[in-house]
Amino acid sequence: MSLVVYNPTSGPAASNMALSPRVKNLQGGVLGVIDNGKTNSDTVLNRIVSDLSVRYHFKDVITVKKHSVSHAIKDDAAKMLAQKCDFVLAGIGD
Protein backbone atom coordinates (compact mmCIF):
# COMPACT_ATOMS: atom_id res chain seq x y z
CA MET A 1 0.00 0.00 0.00
CA SER A 2 1.28 3.46 -0.84
CA LEU A 3 0.35 6.84 0.59
CA VAL A 4 0.30 10.07 -1.38
CA VAL A 5 0.78 13.25 0.64
CA TYR A 6 0.00 16.64 -0.91
CA ASN A 7 1.69 19.77 0.35
CA PRO A 8 -1.05 22.45 0.57
CA THR A 9 1.32 25.34 1.16
CA SER A 10 2.30 27.80 -1.49
CA GLY A 11 5.59 29.50 -2.17
CA PRO A 12 6.81 32.51 -0.23
CA ALA A 13 4.59 35.60 -0.20
CA ALA A 14 5.71 38.69 -2.05
CA SER A 15 8.00 40.72 0.17
CA ASN A 16 7.54 44.10 -1.52
CA MET A 17 3.94 45.19 -1.40
CA ALA A 18 2.46 48.64 -1.27
CA LEU A 19 -1.00 50.12 -1.27
CA SER A 20 -2.20 51.82 -4.41
CA PRO A 21 -2.45 55.58 -4.13
CA ARG A 22 -5.88 56.82 -3.12
CA VAL A 23 -8.05 58.26 -5.86
CA LYS A 24 -8.60 61.94 -5.17
CA ASN A 25 -11.92 62.25 -7.02
CA LEU A 26 -14.49 59.65 -8.10
CA GLN A 27 -16.39 62.14 -10.27
CA GLY A 28 -16.77 60.94 -13.87
CA GLY A 29 -14.43 57.98 -13.41
CA VAL A 30 -14.79 54.36 -14.45
CA LEU A 31 -15.86 52.10 -11.58
CA GLY A 32 -14.95 48.43 -11.53
CA VAL A 33 -17.06 46.05 -9.47
CA ILE A 34 -16.05 42.55 -8.38
CA ASP A 35 -19.07 40.47 -7.39
CA ASN A 36 -17.81 37.64 -5.19
CA GLY A 37 -20.85 35.50 -6.02
CA LYS A 38 -22.15 35.14 -2.48
CA THR A 39 -25.89 35.14 -1.89
CA ASN A 40 -27.32 38.63 -2.40
CA SER A 41 -23.95 40.14 -3.32
CA ASP A 42 -25.37 41.36 -6.62
CA THR A 43 -28.29 43.04 -4.83
CA VAL A 44 -26.05 44.82 -2.34
CA LEU A 45 -23.45 45.84 -4.92
CA ASN A 46 -26.10 47.08 -7.36
CA ARG A 47 -27.55 49.31 -4.63
CA ILE A 48 -24.13 50.68 -3.70
CA VAL A 49 -23.30 51.34 -7.36
CA SER A 50 -26.68 53.02 -7.87
CA ASP A 51 -26.18 55.31 -4.87
CA LEU A 52 -22.60 56.16 -5.86
CA SER A 53 -23.59 56.77 -9.49
CA VAL A 54 -26.06 59.46 -8.47
CA ARG A 55 -23.35 61.24 -6.52
CA TYR A 56 -20.34 60.79 -8.83
CA HIS A 57 -21.82 60.37 -12.36
CA PHE A 58 -19.47 57.57 -13.45
CA LYS A 59 -18.43 57.42 -17.09
CA ASP A 60 -18.87 53.65 -16.97
CA VAL A 61 -19.30 50.74 -14.55
CA ILE A 62 -17.62 47.42 -15.40
CA THR A 63 -18.70 44.37 -13.39
CA VAL A 64 -16.85 41.06 -13.08
CA LYS A 65 -18.41 38.11 -11.28
CA LYS A 66 -16.11 35.55 -9.69
CA HIS A 67 -16.67 31.96 -10.79
CA SER A 68 -16.42 30.82 -7.18
CA VAL A 69 -16.61 32.59 -3.83
CA SER A 70 -13.47 30.81 -2.68
CA HIS A 71 -11.26 31.80 -5.62
CA ALA A 72 -9.79 35.04 -6.89
CA ILE A 73 -10.98 36.56 -10.14
CA LYS A 74 -9.21 35.27 -13.20
CA ASP A 75 -5.95 36.98 -14.23
CA ASP A 76 -7.37 38.31 -17.48
CA ALA A 77 -10.31 39.89 -15.62
CA ALA A 78 -7.96 41.49 -13.08
CA LYS A 79 -5.77 42.91 -15.87
CA MET A 80 -8.82 44.24 -17.69
CA LEU A 81 -10.08 45.99 -14.55
CA ALA A 82 -6.62 47.45 -13.92
CA GLN A 83 -6.46 48.82 -17.47
CA LYS A 84 -10.00 50.15 -17.82
CA CYS A 85 -11.02 51.25 -14.31
CA ASP A 86 -10.02 54.18 -12.13
CA PHE A 87 -11.15 52.40 -8.95
CA VAL A 88 -12.67 49.06 -7.97
CA LEU A 89 -15.30 48.01 -5.43
CA ALA A 90 -15.09 44.38 -4.30
CA GLY A 91 -16.92 42.04 -1.99
CA ILE A 92 -20.17 41.76 -0.12
CA GLY A 93 -22.60 38.94 0.39
CA ASP A 94 -24.64 36.76 2.73
mmCIF file with all atom_site columns, C-alpha atoms in Angstrom:
data_model
loop_
_atom_site.group_PDB
_atom_site.id
_atom_site.type_symbol
_atom_site.label_atom_id
_atom_site.label_alt_id
_atom_site.label_comp_id
_atom_site.label_asym_id
_atom_site.label_entity_id
_atom_site.label_seq_id
_atom_site.pdbx_PDB_ins_code
_atom_site.Cartn_x
_atom_site.Cartn_y
_atom_site.Cartn_z
_atom_site.occupancy
_atom_site.B_iso_or_equiv
_atom_site.pdbx_formal_charge
_atom_site.auth_seq_id
_atom_site.auth_comp_id
_atom_site.auth_asym_id
_atom_site.auth_atom_id
_atom_site.pdbx_PDB_model_num
ATOM 1  C CA . MET A 1 1  ? 0.000   0.000  0.000   1.00 0.00 ? 1  MET A CA 1
ATOM 2  C CA . SER A 1 2  ? 1.280   3.465  -0.838  1.00 0.00 ? 2  SER A CA 1
ATOM 3  C CA . LEU A 1 3  ? 0.350   6.835  0.594   1.00 0.00 ? 3  LEU A CA 1
ATOM 4  C CA . VAL A 1 4  ? 0.305   10.066 -1.382  1.00 0.00 ? 4  VAL A CA 1
ATOM 5  C CA . VAL A 1 5  ? 0.776   13.247 0.635   1.00 0.00 ? 5  VAL A CA 1
ATOM 6  C CA . TYR A 1 6  ? -0.001  16.638 -0.913  1.00 0.00 ? 6  TYR A CA 1
ATOM 7  C CA . ASN A 1 7  ? 1.692   19.767 0.347   1.00 0.00 ? 7  ASN A CA 1
ATOM 8  C CA . PRO A 1 8  ? -1.055  22.451 0.571   1.00 0.00 ? 8  PRO A CA 1
ATOM 9  C CA . THR A 1 9  ? 1.322   25.335 1.163   1.00 0.00 ? 9  THR A CA 1
ATOM 10 C CA . SER A 1 10 ? 2.305   27.796 -1.493  1.00 0.00 ? 10 SER A CA 1
ATOM 11 C CA . GLY A 1 11 ? 5.586   29.499 -2.168  1.00 0.00 ? 11 GLY A CA 1
ATOM 12 C CA . PRO A 1 12 ? 6.809   32.511 -0.228  1.00 0.00 ? 12 PRO A CA 1
ATOM 13 C CA . ALA A 1 13 ? 4.588   35.596 -0.196  1.00 0.00 ? 13 ALA A CA 1
ATOM 14 C CA . ALA A 1 14 ? 5.707   38.688 -2.046  1.00 0.00 ? 14 ALA A CA 1
ATOM 15 C CA . SER A 1 15 ? 8.002   40.721 0.168   1.00 0.00 ? 15 SER A CA 1
ATOM 16 C CA . ASN A 1 16 ? 7.544   44.098 -1.515  1.00 0.00 ? 16 ASN A CA 1
ATOM 17 C CA . MET A 1 17 ? 3.940   45.186 -1.404  1.00 0.00 ? 17 MET A CA 1
ATOM 18 C CA . ALA A 1 18 ? 2.456   48.637 -1.268  1.00 0.00 ? 18 ALA A CA 1
ATOM 19 C CA . LEU A 1 19 ? -0.995  50.121 -1.268  1.00 0.00 ? 19 LEU A CA 1
ATOM 20 C CA . SER A 1 20 ? -2.198  51.816 -4.412  1.00 0.00 ? 20 SER A CA 1
ATOM 21 C CA . PRO A 1 21 ? -2.445  55.578 -4.127  1.00 0.00 ? 21 PRO A CA 1
ATOM 22 C CA . ARG A 1 22 ? -5.885  56.823 -3.122  1.00 0.00 ? 22 ARG A CA 1
ATOM 23 C CA . VAL A 1 23 ? -8.054  58.257 -5.863  1.00 0.00 ? 23 VAL A CA 1
ATOM 24 C CA . LYS A 1 24 ? -8.601  61.943 -5.172  1.00 0.00 ? 24 LYS A CA 1
ATOM 25 C CA . ASN A 1 25 ? -11.918 62.247 -7.016  1.00 0.00 ? 25 ASN A CA 1
ATOM 26 C CA . LEU A 1 26 ? -14.487 59.647 -8.102  1.00 0.00 ? 26 LEU A CA 1
ATOM 27 C CA . GLN A 1 27 ? -16.395 62.139 -10.272 1.00 0.00 ? 27 GLN A CA 1
ATOM 28 C CA . GLY A 1 28 ? -16.772 60.942 -13.870 1.00 0.00 ? 28 GLY A CA 1
ATOM 29 C CA . GLY A 1 29 ? -14.430 57.982 -13.412 1.00 0.00 ? 29 GLY A CA 1
ATOM 30 C CA . VAL A 1 30 ? -14.790 54.360 -14.446 1.00 0.00 ? 30 VAL A CA 1
ATOM 31 C CA . LEU A 1 31 ? -15.864 52.101 -11.579 1.00 0.00 ? 31 LEU A CA 1
ATOM 32 C CA . GLY A 1 32 ? -14.949 48.426 -11.534 1.00 0.00 ? 32 GLY A CA 1
ATOM 33 C CA . VAL A 1 33 ? -17.062 46.047 -9.466  1.00 0.00 ? 33 VAL A CA 1
ATOM 34 C CA . ILE A 1 34 ? -16.050 42.552 -8.381  1.00 0.00 ? 34 ILE A CA 1
ATOM 35 C CA . ASP A 1 35 ? -19.069 40.471 -7.389  1.00 0.00 ? 35 ASP A CA 1
ATOM 36 C CA . ASN A 1 36 ? -17.808 37.641 -5.188  1.00 0.00 ? 36 ASN A CA 1
ATOM 37 C CA . GLY A 1 37 ? -20.853 35.498 -6.018  1.00 0.00 ? 37 GLY A CA 1
ATOM 38 C CA . LYS A 1 38 ? -22.152 35.141 -2.477  1.00 0.00 ? 38 LYS A CA 1
ATOM 39 C CA . THR A 1 39 ? -25.886 35.142 -1.886  1.00 0.00 ? 39 THR A CA 1
ATOM 40 C CA . ASN A 1 40 ? -27.325 38.634 -2.402  1.00 0.00 ? 40 ASN A CA 1
ATOM 41 C CA . SER A 1 41 ? -23.952 40.145 -3.324  1.00 0.00 ? 41 SER A CA 1
ATOM 42 C CA . ASP A 1 42 ? -25.370 41.361 -6.622  1.00 0.00 ? 42 ASP A CA 1
ATOM 43 C CA . THR A 1 43 ? -28.293 43.039 -4.827  1.00 0.00 ? 43 THR A CA 1
ATOM 44 C CA . VAL A 1 44 ? -26.048 44.823 -2.339  1.00 0.00 ? 44 VAL A CA 1
ATOM 45 C CA . LEU A 1 45 ? -23.447 45.838 -4.924  1.00 0.00 ? 45 LEU A CA 1
ATOM 46 C CA . ASN A 1 46 ? -26.098 47.084 -7.361  1.00 0.00 ? 46 ASN A CA 1
ATOM 47 C CA . ARG A 1 47 ? -27.546 49.310 -4.627  1.00 0.00 ? 47 ARG A CA 1
ATOM 48 C CA . ILE A 1 48 ? -24.125 50.677 -3.700  1.00 0.00 ? 48 ILE A CA 1
ATOM 49 C CA . VAL A 1 49 ? -23.296 51.345 -7.361  1.00 0.00 ? 49 VAL A CA 1
ATOM 50 C CA . SER A 1 50 ? -26.685 53.019 -7.870  1.00 0.00 ? 50 SER A CA 1
ATOM 51 C CA . ASP A 1 51 ? -26.178 55.307 -4.874  1.00 0.00 ? 51 ASP A CA 1
ATOM 52 C CA . LEU A 1 52 ? -22.601 56.162 -5.860  1.00 0.00 ? 52 LEU A CA 1
ATOM 53 C CA . SER A 1 53 ? -23.592 56.765 -9.493  1.00 0.00 ? 53 SER A CA 1
ATOM 54 C CA . VAL A 1 54 ? -26.064 59.458 -8.470  1.00 0.00 ? 54 VAL A CA 1
ATOM 55 C CA . ARG A 1 55 ? -23.349 61.243 -6.524  1.00 0.00 ? 55 ARG A CA 1
ATOM 56 C CA . TYR A 1 56 ? -20.343 60.794 -8.833  1.00 0.00 ? 56 TYR A CA 1
ATOM 57 C CA . HIS A 1 57 ? -21.822 60.368 -12.356 1.00 0.00 ? 57 HIS A CA 1
ATOM 58 C CA . PHE A 1 58 ? -19.468 57.572 -13.454 1.00 0.00 ? 58 PHE A CA 1
ATOM 59 C CA . LYS A 1 59 ? -18.434 57.425 -17.093 1.00 0.00 ? 59 LYS A CA 1
ATOM 60 C CA . ASP A 1 60 ? -18.866 53.648 -16.965 1.00 0.00 ? 60 ASP A CA 1
ATOM 61 C CA . VAL A 1 61 ? -19.304 50.738 -14.555 1.00 0.00 ? 61 VAL A CA 1
ATOM 62 C CA . ILE A 1 62 ? -17.623 47.421 -15.396 1.00 0.00 ? 62 ILE A CA 1
ATOM 63 C CA . THR A 1 63 ? -18.703 44.372 -13.392 1.00 0.00 ? 63 THR A CA 1
ATOM 64 C CA . VAL A 1 64 ? -16.852 41.064 -13.082 1.00 0.00 ? 64 VAL A CA 1
ATOM 65 C CA . LYS A 1 65 ? -18.406 38.109 -11.282 1.00 0.00 ? 65 LYS A CA 1
ATOM 66 C CA . LYS A 1 66 ? -16.106 35.546 -9.690  1.00 0.00 ? 66 LYS A CA 1
ATOM 67 C CA . HIS A 1 67 ? -16.674 31.961 -10.795 1.00 0.00 ? 67 HIS A CA 1
ATOM 68 C CA . SER A 1 68 ? -16.425 30.817 -7.180  1.00 0.00 ? 68 SER A CA 1
ATOM 69 C CA . VAL A 1 69 ? -16.614 32.589 -3.831  1.00 0.00 ? 69 VAL A CA 1
ATOM 70 C CA . SER A 1 70 ? -13.466 30.813 -2.683  1.00 0.00 ? 70 SER A CA 1
ATOM 71 C CA . HIS A 1 71 ? -11.255 31.801 -5.616  1.00 0.00 ? 71 HIS A CA 1
ATOM 72 C CA . ALA A 1 72 ? -9.793  35.039 -6.888  1.00 0.00 ? 72 ALA A CA 1
ATOM 73 C CA . ILE A 1 73 ? -10.980 36.564 -10.135 1.00 0.00 ? 73 ILE A CA 1
ATOM 74 C CA . LYS A 1 74 ? -9.207  35.271 -13.204 1.00 0.00 ? 74 LYS A CA 1
ATOM 75 C CA . ASP A 1 75 ? -5.955  36.975 -14.226 1.00 0.00 ? 75 ASP A CA 1
ATOM 76 C CA . ASP A 1 76 ? -7.372  38.314 -17.484 1.00 0.00 ? 76 ASP A CA 1
ATOM 77 C CA . ALA A 1 77 ? -10.311 39.893 -15.622 1.00 0.00 ? 77 ALA A CA 1
ATOM 78 C CA . ALA A 1 78 ? -7.956  41.490 -13.080 1.00 0.00 ? 78 ALA A CA 1
ATOM 79 C CA . LYS A 1 79 ? -5.770  42.905 -15.866 1.00 0.00 ? 79 LYS A CA 1
ATOM 80 C CA . MET A 1 80 ? -8.825  44.242 -17.692 1.00 0.00 ? 80 MET A CA 1
ATOM 81 C CA . LEU A 1 81 ? -10.080 45.987 -14.551 1.00 0.00 ? 81 LEU A CA 1
ATOM 82 C CA . ALA A 1 82 ? -6.622  47.448 -13.924 1.00 0.00 ? 82 ALA A CA 1
ATOM 83 C CA . GLN A 1 83 ? -6.460  48.821 -17.473 1.00 0.00 ? 83 GLN A CA 1
ATOM 84 C CA . LYS A 1 84 ? -9.997  50.152 -17.819 1.00 0.00 ? 84 LYS A CA 1
ATOM 85 C CA . CYS A 1 85 ? -11.019 51.254 -14.314 1.00 0.00 ? 85 CYS A CA 1
ATOM 86 C CA . ASP A 1 86 ? -10.023 54.176 -12.134 1.00 0.00 ? 86 ASP A CA 1
ATOM 87 C CA . PHE A 1 87 ? -11.147 52.404 -8.946  1.00 0.00 ? 87 PHE A CA 1
ATOM 88 C CA . VAL A 1 88 ? -12.670 49.059 -7.970  1.00 0.00 ? 88 VAL A CA 1
ATOM 89 C CA . LEU A 1 89 ? -15.297 48.006 -5.432  1.00 0.00 ? 89 LEU A CA 1
ATOM 90 C CA . ALA A 1 90 ? -15.094 44.380 -4.296  1.00 0.00 ? 90 ALA A CA 1
ATOM 91 C CA . GLY A 1 91 ? -16.918 42.037 -1.995  1.00 0.00 ? 91 GLY A CA 1
ATOM 92 C CA . ILE A 1 92 ? -20.167 41.761 -0.118  1.00 0.00 ? 92 ILE A CA 1
ATOM 93 C CA . GLY A 1 93 ? -22.599 38.940 0.392   1.00 0.00 ? 93 GLY A CA 1
ATOM 94 C CA . ASP A 1 94 ? -24.638 36.764 2.732   1.00 0.00 ? 94 ASP A CA 1
#
